[in-house]
Amino acid sequence: SQQGEEDPQALSIQEGENATMNCSYKTSINNLQWYRQNSGRGLVHLILIRSNEREKHSGRLRVTLDTSKKSSSLLITASRAADTASYFCATDSNDYKLSFGAGTTVTVRA
Amino acid sequence: EPEVTQTPSHQVTQMGQEVILRCVPISNHLYFYWYRQILGQKVEFLVSFYNNEISEKSEIFDDQFSVERPDGSNFTLKIRSTKLEDSAMYFCASREGGVSTEAFFGQGTRLTVV
């Protein structure tokens, strides 16, 4: 069943600002992954954070994971127009499949 | 960089027809998946495949659907007797190992049933 839920559903920011989106889930996980999807395109893997990790960085991306609250956040710093996309969290449990949330649509205005 | 490739990129089919969506996963990967995304909606899990058999399938993956890895490189999804509500983007994914490995997705096949 789908268990990752992103918040907010949509986000509009000015170029150069930071974008933060959150993901909540219901059951225990092995790891949580964030993906980006440009309109009508495939899913691009951004970052994976394991259940025993609390924070991870990759370039302008920062992901946190709080397993006690069953939540994760994705921060994009110094946003650019090219960051305009939908962002999905996906939980990875013992069944080896990823369960995706509904996504956050981010629009970066020039 | 290795990538998952899917063909065709767009398929239009008449209701009731059978379609086969094709995927070439990354060569050393062991786990394969099909997901679908109806326009504007969530990415939904359909089926996972490991060691030449289905390891898990969702409620969506009923008798209308089947998967096959016919030749050790291709991974196909067959939809028999398509319905209008099968119209969606279908994504193939593969991963090298089990948990704690990233999944690589193809660009998708947009299926339109008319």
Tab-separated table of C-alpha atoms in Angstrom:
chain	number	residue	atom	x	y	z
A	1	SER	CA	0.000	0.000	0.000
A	2	GLN	CA	1.100	3.595	-0.555
A	3	GLN	CA	2.464	5.021	2.625
A	4	GLY	CA	4.594	8.040	1.831
A	5	GLU	CA	2.633	11.265	1.884
A	6	GLU	CA	4.231	14.547	0.887
A	7	ASP	CA	3.415	17.970	2.181
A	8	PRO	CA	2.762	20.510	0.755
A	9	GLN	CA	1.113	19.328	-2.442
A	10	ALA	CA	2.439	22.364	-4.281
A	11	LEU	CA	5.106	24.948	-3.611
A	12	SER	CA	5.981	28.124	-5.527
A	13	ILE	CA	9.183	29.962	-4.725
A	14	GLN	CA	11.467	32.599	-6.155
A	15	GLU	CA	14.757	31.597	-7.718
A	16	GLY	CA	17.447	31.600	-5.062
A	17	GLU	CA	15.092	30.732	-2.226
A	18	ASN	CA	15.087	27.425	-0.406
A	19	ALA	CA	12.370	24.832	-0.913
A	20	THR	CA	11.367	22.447	1.846
A	21	MET	CA	8.986	19.553	1.513
A	22	ASN	CA	8.012	16.877	3.975
A	23	CYS	CA	7.116	13.226	3.786
A	24	SER	CA	5.280	11.176	6.376
A	25	TYR	CA	4.905	7.425	6.397
A	26	LYS	CA	3.147	4.814	8.458
A	27	THR	CA	5.147	1.639	8.905
A	28	SER	CA	8.772	0.826	9.656
A	29	ILE	CA	11.229	1.225	6.823
A	30	ASN	CA	14.722	0.159	5.779
A	31	ASN	CA	15.356	3.364	3.928
A	32	LEU	CA	13.623	6.286	2.314
A	33	GLN	CA	14.405	7.622	-1.135
A	34	TRP	CA	13.594	10.906	-2.857
A	35	TYR	CA	12.937	11.165	-6.585
A	36	ARG	CA	12.371	14.023	-9.003
A	37	GLN	CA	10.069	13.913	-11.990
A	38	ASN	CA	10.060	16.566	-14.661
A	39	SER	CA	6.734	16.959	-16.402
A	40	GLY	CA	5.881	13.860	-18.397
A	41	ARG	CA	9.281	12.298	-17.841
A	42	GLY	CA	10.772	9.470	-15.818
A	43	LEU	CA	11.730	9.378	-12.164
A	44	VAL	CA	15.234	10.458	-11.321
A	45	HIS	CA	16.781	9.214	-8.099
A	46	LEU	CA	18.026	12.037	-5.881
A	47	ILE	CA	19.079	10.611	-2.559
A	48	LEU	CA	18.685	7.574	-0.314
A	49	ILE	CA	18.738	7.794	3.463
A	50	ARG	CA	18.934	4.658	5.558
A	51	SER	CA	16.830	4.117	8.657
A	52	ASN	CA	19.874	4.483	10.912
A	53	GLU	CA	20.844	7.825	9.367
A	54	ARG	CA	19.439	11.173	10.469
A	55	GLU	CA	20.723	13.533	7.816
A	56	LYS	CA	22.294	13.319	4.399
A	57	HIS	CA	23.577	15.873	1.913
A	58	SER	CA	24.068	15.768	-1.821
A	59	GLY	CA	25.030	19.030	-3.494
A	60	ARG	CA	22.187	21.482	-2.848
A	61	LEU	CA	19.997	18.766	-1.380
A	62	ARG	CA	19.636	18.017	2.298
A	63	VAL	CA	17.485	15.180	3.562
A	64	THR	CA	16.555	14.455	7.150
A	65	LEU	CA	14.904	11.390	8.583
A	66	ASP	CA	13.140	11.096	11.928
A	67	THR	CA	12.089	7.498	12.395
A	68	SER	CA	10.431	8.258	15.747
A	69	LYS	CA	8.053	10.639	13.962
A	70	LYS	CA	8.030	8.594	10.758
A	71	SER	CA	8.864	11.626	8.712
A	72	SER	CA	11.478	12.939	6.325
A	73	SER	CA	12.187	16.297	4.782
A	74	LEU	CA	13.903	17.366	1.587
A	75	LEU	CA	15.496	20.783	1.424
A	76	ILE	CA	16.659	22.271	-1.860
A	77	THR	CA	18.889	25.266	-1.237
A	78	ALA	CA	19.406	28.200	-3.602
A	79	SER	CA	16.741	26.963	-5.981
A	80	ARG	CA	17.023	27.365	-9.732
A	81	ALA	CA	14.453	27.371	-12.506
A	82	ALA	CA	15.694	23.891	-13.463
A	83	ASP	CA	14.541	22.599	-10.075
A	84	THR	CA	10.942	23.021	-11.213
A	85	ALA	CA	9.559	19.482	-11.003
A	86	SER	CA	7.545	17.100	-8.865
A	87	TYR	CA	9.343	15.516	-5.939
A	88	PHE	CA	8.371	12.164	-4.500
A	89	CYS	CA	9.415	10.313	-1.422
A	90	ALA	CA	9.427	6.525	-1.579
A	91	THR	CA	9.659	4.190	1.368
A	92	ASP	CA	11.570	0.953	1.149
A	93	SER	CA	10.494	-1.771	3.536
A	94	ASN	CA	11.315	-5.435	3.882
A	95	ASP	CA	9.278	-6.354	0.839
A	96	TYR	CA	11.869	-4.874	-1.556
A	97	LYS	CA	9.415	-2.595	-3.312
A	98	LEU	CA	9.224	1.179	-3.163
A	99	SER	CA	5.965	2.794	-2.082
A	100	PHE	CA	5.533	6.316	-3.407
A	101	GLY	CA	3.675	9.292	-2.050
A	102	ALA	CA	1.566	11.683	-4.076
A	103	GLY	CA	4.410	14.139	-4.570
A	104	THR	CA	5.077	17.833	-4.128
A	105	THR	CA	5.006	20.021	-7.225
A	106	VAL	CA	7.673	22.708	-6.987
A	107	THR	CA	7.633	25.761	-9.227
A	108	VAL	CA	10.671	28.022	-9.171
A	109	ARG	CA	9.940	31.491	-10.539
A	110	ALA	CA	12.711	33.403	-12.286
B	1	GLU	CA	26.190	5.821	-17.326
B	2	PRO	CA	24.003	2.709	-17.421
B	3	GLU	CA	20.311	3.334	-17.738
B	4	VAL	CA	16.986	1.555	-17.936
B	5	THR	CA	15.466	1.853	-21.387
B	6	GLN	CA	11.826	1.455	-22.274
B	7	THR	CA	10.112	1.060	-25.612
B	8	PRO	CA	7.956	2.363	-27.074
B	9	SER	CA	7.835	5.830	-25.559
B	10	HIS	CA	4.200	6.169	-26.576
B	11	GLN	CA	1.679	3.490	-27.500
B	12	VAL	CA	-1.860	4.059	-28.673
B	13	THR	CA	-4.102	1.029	-28.740
B	14	GLN	CA	-7.740	0.219	-29.222
B	15	MET	CA	-9.758	-0.967	-26.264
B	16	GLY	CA	-9.693	-4.750	-26.074
B	17	GLN	CA	-6.311	-5.098	-27.778
B	18	GLU	CA	-3.226	-6.578	-26.188
B	19	VAL	CA	-0.088	-4.502	-25.671
B	20	ILE	CA	3.441	-5.431	-24.706
B	21	LEU	CA	5.619	-2.842	-23.030
B	22	ARG	CA	9.320	-3.502	-23.157
B	23	CYS	CA	12.132	-2.680	-20.814
B	24	VAL	CA	15.848	-3.337	-20.755
B	25	PRO	CA	17.034	-3.124	-17.136
B	26	ILE	CA	20.595	-2.348	-16.154
B	27	SER	CA	22.630	-5.446	-16.865
B	28	ASN	CA	23.910	-6.429	-13.419
B	29	HIS	CA	20.662	-5.667	-11.625
B	30	LEU	CA	18.684	-8.432	-9.998
B	31	TYR	CA	15.356	-6.864	-9.055
B	32	PHE	CA	12.897	-5.569	-11.619
B	33	TYR	CA	9.683	-3.617	-11.234
B	34	TRP	CA	6.762	-2.187	-13.106
B	35	TYR	CA	4.947	0.884	-11.829
B	36	ARG	CA	2.246	2.976	-13.379
B	37	GLN	CA	1.180	6.590	-13.012
B	38	ILE	CA	-2.213	7.721	-14.148
B	39	LEU	CA	-2.030	11.353	-15.237
B	40	GLY	CA	-1.699	13.637	-12.241
B	41	GLN	CA	-1.847	10.805	-9.732
B	42	LYS	CA	0.485	8.736	-7.602
B	43	VAL	CA	3.118	6.343	-8.831
B	44	GLU	CA	1.564	2.949	-8.139
B	45	PHE	CA	3.416	-0.326	-7.682
B	46	LEU	CA	2.325	-3.101	-10.012
B	47	VAL	CA	4.786	-5.976	-9.691
B	48	SER	CA	8.281	-6.948	-8.630
B	49	PHE	CA	10.332	-9.700	-10.223
B	50	TYR	CA	13.355	-11.517	-8.864
B	51	ASN	CA	15.097	-14.752	-9.742
B	52	ASN	CA	12.854	-15.270	-12.757
B	53	GLU	CA	9.623	-15.098	-10.868
B	54	ILE	CA	7.173	-12.606	-9.468
B	55	SER	CA	8.110	-11.751	-5.903
B	56	GLU	CA	5.174	-9.485	-5.188
B	57	LYS	CA	2.224	-7.993	-7.012
B	58	SER	CA	-0.355	-5.381	-6.148
B	59	GLU	CA	-4.132	-5.605	-6.331
B	60	ILE	CA	-3.938	-3.765	-9.647
B	61	PHE	CA	-1.897	-6.588	-11.156
B	62	ASP	CA	-4.742	-8.956	-11.911
B	63	ASP	CA	-5.074	-11.673	-14.557
B	64	GLN	CA	-5.067	-9.018	-17.251
B	65	PHE	CA	-1.368	-8.408	-16.616
B	66	SER	CA	1.663	-10.612	-16.992
B	67	VAL	CA	5.423	-10.119	-16.907
B	68	GLU	CA	8.216	-12.019	-18.533
B	69	ARG	CA	11.965	-11.947	-18.806
B	70	PRO	CA	12.268	-13.897	-22.019
B	71	ASP	CA	15.952	-13.675	-22.822
B	72	GLY	CA	17.943	-12.511	-19.811
B	73	SER	CA	17.988	-8.883	-20.887
B	74	ASN	CA	14.451	-7.783	-21.700
B	75	PHE	CA	11.679	-7.446	-19.142
B	76	THR	CA	8.187	-7.137	-20.556
B	77	LEU	CA	4.761	-6.205	-19.269
B	78	LYS	CA	1.830	-7.596	-21.209
B	79	ILE	CA	-1.633	-6.146	-20.802
B	80	ARG	CA	-4.355	-8.279	-22.298
B	81	SER	CA	-7.672	-6.856	-23.432
B	82	THR	CA	-6.843	-3.254	-22.577
B	83	LYS	CA	-9.420	-0.998	-20.976
B	84	LEU	CA	-9.759	2.774	-21.091
B	85	GLU	CA	-8.643	2.991	-17.470
B	86	ASP	CA	-5.337	1.309	-18.351
B	87	SER	CA	-4.276	4.604	-19.937
B	88	ALA	CA	-1.264	5.738	-17.927
B	89	MET	CA	2.497	6.094	-17.885
B	90	TYR	CA	4.143	2.759	-17.213
B	91	PHE	CA	7.579	2.815	-15.648
B	92	CYS	CA	10.071	0.011	-15.469
B	93	ALA	CA	12.708	0.059	-12.745
B	94	SER	CA	15.622	-2.081	-11.700
B	95	ARG	CA	17.907	-2.246	-8.729
B	96	GLU	CA	21.175	-4.020	-8.139
B	97	GLY	CA	20.360	-5.584	-4.808
B	98	GLY	CA	17.492	-5.579	-2.392
B	99	VAL	CA	16.906	-2.987	0.246
B	100	SER	CA	19.245	-0.028	0.595
B	101	THR	CA	20.013	0.161	-3.085
B	102	GLU	CA	18.589	2.831	-5.297
B	103	ALA	CA	16.091	2.000	-7.980
B	104	PHE	CA	16.737	3.262	-11.488
B	105	PHE	CA	13.699	4.123	-13.551
B	106	GLY	CA	13.205	4.232	-17.278
B	107	GLN	CA	11.643	7.190	-19.058
B	108	GLY	CA	8.306	5.419	-19.217
B	109	THR	CA	5.831	4.328	-21.853
B	110	ARG	CA	2.757	6.457	-22.219
B	111	LEU	CA	-0.100	4.091	-22.977
B	112	THR	CA	-3.263	5.575	-24.413
B	113	VAL	CA	-6.255	3.281	-24.805
B	114	VAL	CA	-8.932	4.631	-27.147
